[in-house]
Coordinates of C-alpha atoms and ligand atoms in Angstrom, one line a residue:
M1 CA -43.9 -31.5 12.3
E2 CA -43.1 -30.7 15.9
D3 CA -40.0 -32.2 17.2
N4 CA -40.1 -30.8 20.9
T5 CA -37.9 -32.1 23.4
I6 CA -37.4 -31.3 27.2
G7 CA -35.5 -28.9 28.1
Q8 CA -35.7 -26.9 24.3
E9 CA -36.3 -23.8 24.8
I10 CA -39.0 -22.9 22.7
N11 CA -40.5 -18.6 23.0
A12 CA -44.4 -18.9 24.6
Y13 CA -46.6 -16.8 26.4
C14 CA -45.9 -15.9 30.2
G15 CA -49.2 -15.2 31.9
K16 CA -47.0 -13.7 34.5
C17 CA -45.0 -11.5 32.5
K18 CA -48.2 -10.9 30.2
T19 CA -45.6 -11.0 27.6
D20 CA -43.9 -13.9 25.1
T21 CA -40.8 -14.8 26.6
I22 CA -38.3 -18.1 25.9
H23 CA -39.5 -20.6 28.3
L24 CA -38.1 -24.6 29.1
I25 CA -39.8 -27.2 27.9
T26 CA -40.8 -28.9 31.0
S27 CA -43.6 -31.3 30.6
I28 CA -44.3 -32.5 26.9
E29 CA -47.9 -35.4 26.1
N30 CA -48.0 -36.7 23.3
D31 CA -45.4 -34.5 21.5
K32 CA -47.8 -31.6 23.4
I33 CA -46.6 -29.2 24.9
L34 CA -47.7 -29.7 28.7
K35 CA -45.5 -27.5 31.1
V36 CA -43.9 -24.9 30.4
M37 CA -40.6 -22.5 32.1
C38 CA -40.0 -18.9 31.6
K39 CA -36.9 -18.0 31.6
H40 CA -38.1 -14.5 32.0
C41 CA -39.8 -15.3 36.4
N42 CA -39.0 -19.0 35.8
A43 CA -42.9 -19.1 36.8
Y44 CA -43.6 -23.3 35.6
H45 CA -47.3 -23.2 33.8
Q46 CA -49.0 -24.2 31.3
Y47 CA -47.8 -23.9 27.8
R48 CA -49.0 -21.4 25.8
A49 CA -49.1 -20.0 22.1
P50 CA -47.1 -17.7 21.7
K51 CA -48.8 -14.0 20.7
G52 CA -46.2 -11.8 19.5
T53 CA -44.0 -10.4 20.5
V54 CA -40.7 -11.1 22.6
I55 CA -38.9 -10.1 25.5
E56 CA -35.7 -10.2 25.0
T57 CA -34.4 -12.8 28.5
K58 CA -30.0 -13.2 27.0
V59 CA -28.7 -10.2 28.0
K60 CA -26.6 -9.3 25.4
K61 CA -23.0 -9.1 26.6
V62 CA -21.4 -5.7 26.5
A63 CA -18.2 -5.2 25.0
P64 CA -15.5 -4.5 27.2
P65 CA -13.6 -1.6 26.6
P66 CA -10.4 -1.7 24.5
K67 CA -7.4 -1.8 26.9
K68 CA -6.4 1.4 27.3
K69 CA -2.7 0.7 25.5
T70 CA -0.2 2.9 27.6
T71 CA 1.6 5.3 25.5
R72 CA 4.4 5.3 27.9
R73 CA 7.9 3.5 26.5
R74 CA 9.6 2.6 30.0
R75 CA 12.2 4.3 30.7
T76 CA 14.7 3.7 33.3
K77 CA 14.8 6.4 35.8
A78 CA 18.1 7.5 34.8
A79 CA 16.8 7.8 31.7
R80 CA 14.2 10.4 32.6
L81 CA 16.2 11.8 35.3
L82 CA 19.1 12.1 32.1
E83 CA 15.8 14.1 30.4
N84 CA 15.7 16.3 32.3
L85 CA 18.6 17.8 32.2
D86 CA 20.6 20.3 30.3
F87 CA 23.8 18.6 28.4
D88 CA 24.0 21.4 26.0
E89 CA 27.5 22.7 28.1
A90 CA 28.5 19.2 28.5
I91 CA 31.6 18.1 27.9
E92 CA 32.9 15.1 26.0
Y93 CA 34.5 12.6 28.5
K94 CA 38.1 12.3 28.6
M95 CA 39.2 9.9 30.8
D96 CA 42.9 12.8 31.6
R97 CA 40.3 14.9 32.7
N98 CA 39.3 15.9 36.5
Y99 CA 35.4 15.9 36.8
E100 CA 33.1 16.9 39.7
T101 CA 29.4 15.8 41.0
N102 CA 27.2 16.7 39.1
M103 CA 29.0 17.7 35.3
A104 CA 26.8 16.6 32.3
I105 CA 29.0 14.4 30.2
V106 CA 29.2 13.2 26.9
H107 CA 30.4 10.5 26.3
K108 CA 31.3 8.6 22.9
I109 CA 29.7 5.4 23.0
F110 CA 27.2 5.7 25.8
G111 CA 25.8 9.5 25.3
N112 CA 24.2 11.2 28.3
G113 CA 25.9 11.7 31.9
I114 CA 25.7 13.6 34.7
V115 CA 28.3 12.6 37.7
Q116 CA 27.0 11.2 40.7
S117 CA 30.2 10.2 42.5
V118 CA 33.9 11.1 42.3
I119 CA 34.9 8.1 44.1
D120 CA 38.6 8.9 44.5
R121 CA 40.9 10.3 42.5
Q122 CA 40.9 8.4 39.3
K123 CA 37.1 7.2 39.7
I124 CA 33.5 8.6 38.9
E125 CA 30.6 7.5 39.1
V126 CA 28.4 7.9 35.5
L127 CA 25.3 7.9 36.0
F128 CA 24.1 7.4 31.7
Q129 CA 20.2 6.3 30.4
D130 CA 21.5 2.8 30.9
G131 CA 22.4 3.2 34.8
P132 CA 25.9 4.1 36.2
R133 CA 29.1 3.6 35.8
I134 CA 32.4 3.7 37.2
M135 CA 34.6 6.2 35.3
V136 CA 38.2 6.7 35.2
Q137 CA 40.0 10.5 35.5
N138 CA 43.4 11.7 36.0
Y139 CA 43.9 9.0 33.9
I140 CA 47.6 9.8 32.2
P141 CA 48.7 7.0 30.5
Ligands
LIG1 ZN1 -42.4 -15.4 33.2

């Protein structure tokens, strides 16, 4: 028992496409399909029974390529800069020392740093991994 309704998708032969395609039922009379619209070529014509093969009218969705994961960690400009420096001869930071610009230092907490500028006799600006810090120099308690 067929139960066709207008607008329903059915498989039918399309004279224009010369093959079976998916059609939409556009007209029904006495429970028989009269006219159909080919979803492939959009032609309206009388319903003809399918002959066998079907053209897939629905375009298969191509899965989008997986998003490239950024393997690069987000690093600070300072971290990148410090990475390229040689800290083999870095000196340990101590408040009572005297520093000069571009000296590589190692701080117990902040790690490797480079003296960016000498602010005054007792203050220097040091660039650490997490950013610049004002440090003390020539400090005599
Ligand atoms: Zn067609």
